[in-house]
GROMACS .gro file of C-alpha atoms in nm:
model
  330
    1MET     CA    1   0.000  -0.002  -0.007
    2LYS     CA    2   0.119   0.347  -0.090
    3LEU     CA    3   0.016   0.642   0.131
    4PHE     CA    4   0.025   1.007   0.013
    5THR     CA    5  -0.088   1.334   0.152
    6THR     CA    6  -0.207   1.655  -0.026
    7ALA     CA    7  -0.047   1.991  -0.038
    8PRO     CA    8  -0.253   2.277   0.095
    9PRO     CA    9  -0.374   2.526  -0.182
   10SER     CA   10  -0.137   2.836  -0.212
   11VAL     CA   11  -0.430   3.076  -0.229
   12ARG     CA   12  -0.484   3.021   0.148
   13SER     CA   13  -0.129   3.150   0.250
   14SER     CA   14   0.099   3.435   0.206
   15ALA     CA   15   0.407   3.393   0.000
   16GLY     CA   16   0.661   3.341   0.282
   17ASP     CA   17   0.429   3.145   0.510
   18TYR     CA   18   0.348   2.903   0.219
   19LEU     CA   19   0.691   2.787   0.174
   20SER     CA   20   0.749   2.710   0.549
   21ARG     CA   21   0.412   2.534   0.567
   22ILE     CA   22   0.486   2.301   0.267
   23ALA     CA   23   0.832   2.231   0.423
   24ASP     CA   24   0.680   2.140   0.755
   25ILE     CA   25   0.391   1.922   0.609
   26ALA     CA   26   0.655   1.731   0.397
   27ARG     CA   27   0.890   1.668   0.691
   28TRP     CA   28   0.597   1.553   0.918
   29HIS     CA   29   0.472   1.316   0.661
   30GLU     CA   30   0.820   1.171   0.561
   31ASP     CA   31   0.908   1.118   0.930
   32ALA     CA   32   0.564   0.929   0.965
   33GLY     CA   33   0.648   0.708   0.681
   34VAL     CA   34   0.411   0.857   0.414
   35GLU     CA   35   0.552   0.827   0.069
   36GLY     CA   36   0.478   1.155  -0.083
   37MET     CA   37   0.250   1.457  -0.148
   38LEU     CA   38  -0.010   1.534  -0.418
   39ILE     CA   39   0.046   1.890  -0.551
   40TYR     CA   40  -0.271   2.030  -0.748
   41THR     CA   41  -0.260   2.261  -1.034
   42ASP     CA   42  -0.521   2.513  -1.167
   43ASN     CA   43  -0.522   2.869  -1.289
   44SER     CA   44  -0.532   3.009  -0.939
   45LEU     CA   45  -0.239   2.811  -0.783
   46MET     CA   46   0.121   2.834  -0.772
   47ASP     CA   47   0.319   2.633  -1.044
   48PRO     CA   48   0.317   2.267  -0.905
   49TRP     CA   49   0.671   2.205  -1.040
   50THR     CA   50   0.809   2.486  -0.834
   51VAL     CA   51   0.640   2.351  -0.530
   52ALA     CA   52   0.767   2.010  -0.603
   53GLN     CA   53   1.133   2.134  -0.621
   54ALA     CA   54   1.090   2.325  -0.293
   55THR     CA   55   0.964   1.988  -0.134
   56ILE     CA   56   1.259   1.804  -0.277
   57GLU     CA   57   1.513   2.042  -0.142
   58ARG     CA   58   1.367   2.000   0.217
   59THR     CA   59   1.333   1.633   0.242
   60SER     CA   60   1.550   1.331   0.174
   61LYS     CA   61   1.319   1.082  -0.009
   62PHE     CA   62   0.975   1.240  -0.018
   63VAL     CA   63   0.797   1.194  -0.362
   64PRO     CA   64   0.612   1.496  -0.507
   65LEU     CA   65   0.293   1.378  -0.694
   66VAL     CA   66   0.273   1.659  -0.940
   67ALA     CA   67  -0.053   1.736  -1.128
   68THR     CA   68   0.026   1.769  -1.499
   69GLN     CA   69  -0.222   1.928  -1.723
   70PRO     CA   70  -0.142   1.912  -2.106
   71LEU     CA   71  -0.294   2.258  -2.146
   72TYR     CA   72  -0.015   2.425  -1.946
   73MET     CA   73   0.294   2.279  -2.134
   74HIS     CA   74   0.411   2.068  -2.424
   75PRO     CA   75   0.493   1.708  -2.351
   76LEU     CA   76   0.864   1.795  -2.412
   77ALA     CA   77   0.851   2.072  -2.146
   78ALA     CA   78   0.712   1.826  -1.894
   79ALA     CA   79   0.970   1.556  -1.968
   80ARG     CA   80   1.238   1.820  -1.938
   81LYS     CA   81   1.108   1.930  -1.590
   82ILE     CA   82   1.116   1.572  -1.476
   83SER     CA   83   1.445   1.490  -1.626
   84SER     CA   84   1.614   1.822  -1.493
   85LEU     CA   85   1.489   1.757  -1.143
   86GLY     CA   86   1.619   1.393  -1.160
   87PHE     CA   87   1.945   1.516  -1.296
   88LEU     CA   88   1.993   1.786  -1.023
   89TYR     CA   89   1.865   1.596  -0.715
   90GLY     CA   90   1.871   1.225  -0.798
   91ARG     CA   91   1.499   1.222  -0.687
   92LYS     CA   92   1.191   1.056  -0.821
   93LEU     CA   93   0.862   1.234  -0.905
   94ALA     CA   94   0.512   1.079  -0.960
   95LEU     CA   95   0.258   1.242  -1.187
   96ASN     CA   96  -0.112   1.292  -1.165
   97MET     CA   97  -0.214   1.333  -1.527
   98VAL     CA   98  -0.506   1.575  -1.551
   99ALA     CA   99  -0.758   1.561  -1.844
  100GLY     CA  100  -0.988   1.854  -1.743
  101GLY     CA  101  -1.025   2.106  -1.468
  102PHE     CA  102  -1.263   2.383  -1.334
  103VAL     CA  103  -1.503   2.508  -1.614
  104ARG     CA  104  -1.376   2.854  -1.559
  105ASP     CA  105  -1.018   2.748  -1.599
  106LEU     CA  106  -1.091   2.557  -1.930
  107LYS     CA  107  -1.292   2.867  -2.067
  108GLN     CA  108  -1.002   3.100  -1.988
  109LEU     CA  109  -0.763   2.874  -2.165
  110GLY     CA  110  -0.975   2.838  -2.486
  111ASP     CA  111  -1.027   2.478  -2.427
  112GLN     CA  112  -1.359   2.356  -2.583
  113ALA     CA  113  -1.286   1.983  -2.591
  114GLU     CA  114  -1.553   1.741  -2.484
  115HIS     CA  115  -1.510   1.514  -2.187
  116ASP     CA  116  -1.394   1.203  -2.358
  117PRO     CA  117  -1.161   1.352  -2.624
  118ARG     CA  118  -0.974   1.516  -2.334
  119TYR     CA  119  -0.873   1.174  -2.211
  120ASP     CA  120  -0.770   1.097  -2.576
  121ARG     CA  121  -0.550   1.396  -2.568
  122LEU     CA  122  -0.401   1.307  -2.237
  123THR     CA  123  -0.319   0.952  -2.354
  124GLU     CA  124  -0.130   1.093  -2.655
  125TYR     CA  125   0.042   1.357  -2.438
  126SER     CA  126   0.155   1.106  -2.172
  127GLN     CA  127   0.288   0.856  -2.432
  128ILE     CA  128   0.507   1.119  -2.589
  129MET     CA  129   0.639   1.230  -2.251
  130MET     CA  130   0.710   0.890  -2.125
  131ALA     CA  131   0.881   0.784  -2.454
  132LEU     CA  132   1.103   1.091  -2.417
  133LEU     CA  133   1.189   0.997  -2.064
  134HIS     CA  134   1.288   0.653  -2.173
  135GLY     CA  135   1.543   0.798  -2.417
  136GLU     CA  136   1.341   0.733  -2.728
  137THR     CA  137   1.346   0.946  -3.047
  138VAL     CA  138   0.978   1.033  -3.099
  139THR     CA  139   0.799   1.085  -3.431
  140LEU     CA  140   0.420   1.110  -3.417
  141ALA     CA  141   0.157   1.261  -3.631
  142GLY     CA  142  -0.121   1.236  -3.379
  143GLU     CA  143  -0.460   1.394  -3.349
  144TYR     CA  144  -0.345   1.648  -3.095
  145TYR     CA  145   0.044   1.647  -3.112
  146GLN     CA  146   0.281   1.626  -3.407
  147VAL     CA  147   0.640   1.580  -3.341
  148GLU     CA  148   0.932   1.460  -3.564
  149GLY     CA  149   1.258   1.320  -3.446
  150LEU     CA  150   1.209   1.454  -3.090
  151ARG     CA  151   1.458   1.361  -2.835
  152LEU     CA  152   1.523   1.459  -2.471
  153GLU     CA  153   1.866   1.514  -2.329
  154PRO     CA  154   1.946   1.410  -2.070
  155ALA     CA  155   1.715   1.105  -2.064
  156LEU     CA  156   1.601   1.006  -1.729
  157ASP     CA  157   1.767   0.744  -1.521
  158GLU     CA  158   1.551   0.435  -1.525
  159VAL     CA  159   1.543   0.410  -1.144
  160LEU     CA  160   1.377   0.759  -1.136
  161MET     CA  161   1.101   0.688  -1.396
  162PRO     CA  162   0.788   0.853  -1.254
  163ASP     CA  163   0.479   0.655  -1.151
  164LEU     CA  164   0.162   0.769  -1.342
  165PHE     CA  165  -0.180   0.848  -1.191
  166VAL     CA  166  -0.494   0.939  -1.361
  167SER     CA  167  -0.805   1.079  -1.173
  168GLY     CA  168  -1.168   0.990  -1.270
  169MET     CA  169  -1.440   0.726  -1.289
  170SER     CA  170  -1.561   0.744  -1.641
  171PRO     CA  171  -1.511   0.475  -1.904
  172ALA     CA  172  -1.280   0.723  -2.084
  173CYS     CA  173  -1.058   0.769  -1.779
  174GLN     CA  174  -1.045   0.390  -1.720
  175ALA     CA  175  -0.936   0.331  -2.088
  176THR     CA  176  -0.658   0.590  -2.036
  177ALA     CA  177  -0.533   0.440  -1.725
  178ALA     CA  178  -0.526   0.092  -1.878
  179THR     CA  179  -0.338   0.215  -2.178
  180LEU     CA  180  -0.082   0.404  -1.976
  181GLY     CA  181  -0.058   0.131  -1.705
  182ALA     CA  182  -0.148   0.423  -1.457
  183THR     CA  183  -0.302   0.402  -1.105
  184ARG     CA  184  -0.649   0.535  -1.142
  185LEU     CA  185  -0.755   0.762  -0.854
  186SER     CA  186  -1.131   0.792  -0.745
  187TYR     CA  187  -1.358   0.899  -0.477
  188THR     CA  188  -1.557   0.616  -0.341
  189LYS     CA  189  -1.919   0.592  -0.236
  190PRO     CA  190  -2.003   0.449   0.119
  191ARG     CA  191  -1.881   0.098   0.160
  192GLU     CA  192  -2.224  -0.057   0.177
  193GLN     CA  193  -2.267   0.068  -0.186
  194LEU     CA  194  -1.940  -0.097  -0.298
  195ASP     CA  195  -1.859  -0.439  -0.380
  196GLN     CA  196  -1.593  -0.596  -0.594
  197ALA     CA  197  -1.800  -0.562  -0.911
  198ALA     CA  198  -1.804  -0.192  -0.865
  199VAL     CA  199  -1.432  -0.177  -0.847
  200THR     CA  200  -1.313  -0.201  -1.206
  201GLY     CA  201  -0.959  -0.238  -1.332
  202LYS     CA  202  -0.615  -0.276  -1.150
  203ASN     CA  203  -0.377  -0.023  -0.994
  204LEU     CA  204  -0.655   0.166  -0.804
  205GLY     CA  205  -0.630   0.456  -0.560
  206VAL     CA  206  -0.869   0.643  -0.348
  207ARG     CA  207  -0.864   0.989  -0.187
  208PHE     CA  208  -1.027   1.079   0.141
  209GLY     CA  209  -0.976   1.284   0.455
  210VAL     CA  210  -0.935   1.148   0.811
  211ILE     CA  211  -1.050   1.283   1.148
  212ALA     CA  212  -0.961   1.012   1.395
  213ARG     CA  213  -0.957   1.034   1.779
  214PRO     CA  214  -0.934   0.774   2.064
  215ARG     CA  215  -1.310   0.816   2.107
  216SER     CA  216  -1.574   0.853   1.836
  217GLU     CA  217  -1.739   1.141   2.002
  218ASP     CA  218  -1.421   1.356   2.019
  219ALA     CA  219  -1.365   1.281   1.642
  220TRP     CA  220  -1.717   1.407   1.558
  221GLU     CA  221  -1.680   1.718   1.763
  222GLU     CA  222  -1.365   1.807   1.588
  223ALA     CA  223  -1.516   1.724   1.251
  224ARG     CA  224  -1.812   1.959   1.300
  225ALA     CA  225  -1.594   2.233   1.439
  226ARG     CA  226  -1.364   2.215   1.137
  227PHE     CA  227  -1.651   2.178   0.866
  228PRO     CA  228  -1.942   2.387   0.997
  229ALA     CA  229  -2.254   2.438   0.787
  230ASP     CA  230  -2.190   2.711   0.527
  231ARG     CA  231  -2.483   2.836   0.318
  232ARG     CA  232  -2.264   3.019   0.073
  233GLY     CA  233  -2.060   2.700   0.032
  234GLN     CA  234  -2.362   2.492  -0.024
  235LEU     CA  235  -2.472   2.732  -0.311
  236ALA     CA  236  -2.133   2.714  -0.459
  237HIS     CA  237  -2.137   2.347  -0.452
  238ARG     CA  238  -2.477   2.331  -0.636
  239MET     CA  239  -2.346   2.579  -0.901
  240ALA     CA  240  -2.029   2.366  -0.951
  241GLN     CA  241  -2.239   2.050  -0.977
  242GLY     CA  242  -2.463   2.201  -1.244
  243THR     CA  243  -2.169   2.306  -1.463
  244SER     CA  244  -1.920   2.021  -1.419
  245ASP     CA  245  -1.911   1.717  -1.649
  246SER     CA  246  -1.698   1.519  -1.407
  247ILE     CA  247  -1.860   1.175  -1.348
  248TRP     CA  248  -1.718   1.138  -0.994
  249HIS     CA  249  -1.844   1.490  -0.888
  250GLN     CA  250  -2.186   1.404  -1.018
  251GLN     CA  251  -2.200   1.078  -0.840
  252ILE     CA  252  -2.055   1.187  -0.508
  253SER     CA  253  -2.275   1.492  -0.496
  254ALA     CA  254  -2.588   1.282  -0.554
  255VAL     CA  255  -2.471   1.057  -0.253
  256ALA     CA  256  -2.420   1.367  -0.042
  257GLU     CA  257  -2.797   1.465  -0.107
  258GLU     CA  258  -2.933   1.119  -0.037
  259LEU     CA  259  -2.757   1.062   0.305
  260GLU     CA  260  -2.898   1.229   0.611
  261ASP     CA  261  -2.641   1.463   0.741
  262ALA     CA  262  -2.437   1.347   0.442
  263ARG     CA  263  -2.318   1.070   0.674
  264SER     CA  264  -2.304   0.687   0.655
  265GLY     CA  265  -2.127   0.555   0.967
  266ALA     CA  266  -1.780   0.685   0.957
  267TYR     CA  267  -1.815   0.807   0.602
  268TRP     CA  268  -1.896   1.174   0.583
  269LEU     CA  269  -1.979   1.402   0.276
  270PHE     CA  270  -2.071   1.718   0.467
  271PRO     CA  271  -1.744   1.899   0.379
  272ILE     CA  272  -1.803   1.837  -0.003
  273LYS     CA  273  -2.157   1.954   0.035
  274ASN     CA  274  -2.038   2.283   0.183
  275TYR     CA  275  -1.769   2.321  -0.091
  276LYS     CA  276  -1.483   2.304   0.167
  277THR     CA  277  -1.292   2.015   0.011
  278PHE     CA  278  -1.336   1.766  -0.278
  279CYS     CA  279  -1.320   1.418  -0.109
  280PRO     CA  280  -1.513   1.210   0.142
  281TYR     CA  281  -1.401   1.214   0.510
  282LEU     CA  282  -1.365   0.919   0.748
  283VAL     CA  283  -1.468   1.027   1.089
  284GLY     CA  284  -1.460   0.820   1.415
  285SER     CA  285  -1.232   0.640   1.671
  286TYR     CA  286  -0.913   0.497   1.566
  287GLU     CA  287  -1.070   0.148   1.540
  288GLU     CA  288  -1.379   0.277   1.333
  289VAL     CA  289  -1.154   0.461   1.081
  290ALA     CA  290  -0.916   0.168   1.054
  291ASP     CA  291  -1.191  -0.061   0.984
  292TYR     CA  292  -1.324   0.158   0.694
  293ILE     CA  293  -0.972   0.188   0.544
  294GLN     CA  294  -0.930  -0.175   0.566
  295SER     CA  295  -1.253  -0.223   0.356
  296TYR     CA  296  -1.101  -0.010   0.082
  297ILE     CA  297  -0.769  -0.214   0.088
  298SER     CA  298  -0.969  -0.537   0.075
  299LEU     CA  299  -1.145  -0.416  -0.242
  300GLY     CA  300  -0.808  -0.361  -0.409
  301PHE     CA  301  -0.724  -0.012  -0.363
  302GLU     CA  302  -0.356   0.004  -0.332
  303THR     CA  303  -0.282   0.377  -0.320
  304LEU     CA  304  -0.446   0.600  -0.058
  305ILE     CA  305  -0.425   0.980  -0.066
  306LEU     CA  306  -0.509   1.192   0.238
  307ASP     CA  307  -0.666   1.528   0.216
  308VAL     CA  308  -0.482   1.836   0.338
  309PRO     CA  309  -0.363   1.785   0.693
  310GLN     CA  310  -0.442   2.030   0.977
  311GLY     CA  311  -0.119   1.986   1.162
  312ARG     CA  312   0.136   1.749   1.311
  313ASP     CA  313  -0.103   1.645   1.607
  314ASP     CA  314  -0.375   1.565   1.356
  315LEU     CA  315  -0.129   1.351   1.157
  316GLY     CA  316  -0.040   1.161   1.445
  317HIS     CA  317  -0.413   1.077   1.512
  318THR     CA  318  -0.448   0.973   1.142
  319MET     CA  319  -0.141   0.746   1.152
  320ARG     CA  320  -0.265   0.578   1.464
  321ALA     CA  321  -0.569   0.467   1.259
  322PHE     CA  322  -0.346   0.350   0.970
  323ASP     CA  323  -0.131   0.140   1.209
  324LEU     CA  324  -0.438  -0.031   1.334
  325CYS     CA  325  -0.579  -0.105   0.997
  326GLN     CA  326  -0.251  -0.278   0.882
  327GLN     CA  327  -0.217  -0.502   1.189
  328PRO     CA  328  -0.299  -0.869   1.082
  329ALA     CA  329  -0.615  -1.008   1.234
  330VAL     CA  330  -0.550  -1.243   1.544
   0.00000   0.00000   0.00000
């Protein structure tokens, strides 16, 4: 099992504070045995490659999981970023290949592609980028990219070759993940709505937040204090739901409306419903949260990505739950 965390959005920090916060989060998680950190990208955030370099410089083996959107750079530019960081630091990156984005961002960038063709474009982009990293000379007259005799110098050391991730639940996303041999990240429904038949493909990952405490009552008190009801947030969520073509966003939003208090046992969607985050939360005692995490692992999810952490103490509570879920049954 691979465990990652998530970098906080830069828009919520000042320039100097953000660098120290990223460094602290990376060190805390590296010390706790977490493999790396997902770094988002959109039109309002800092360049994720710059954040990745800052993370590398302040840790010894932590792996930045960099969101990579074809609209922001040519596949050669992405390959050069990866190769350059590998050459300078001898460190590995992972890549979360992003097909779409916020509607406003895509409109600002002049991207009018439909949902499924965006994944076709992502596949073509990723294949060029990975071929370059492997030292191949690439010639391609594709639907989206045309290159002739393209080569990357220096090619990336094979031991530093990045792992690929793709986020989504649609058939188009599943096809892209299978073609690229990538781990497909998704956001799951409550476990009583899941079974093995609902989990398709191999190399699966899931993203969620955790609020765990020794007692369930204390965890829920913390959860409701951290994510109170927000009328403006609920309206923003409904607006986003009405304009998004994301399959997972539509499905998870429907589940949030169906559940009383957006809750099913330890599974909680209230933060999504109030537009405070974009993933479910697991809330409860260490044992309750560990049991829920174990159910995901049993279904075949091999990569788990945690939501943005609140602090070092909160991480300690979360890791206690993970320690329990990985203990063999007696």
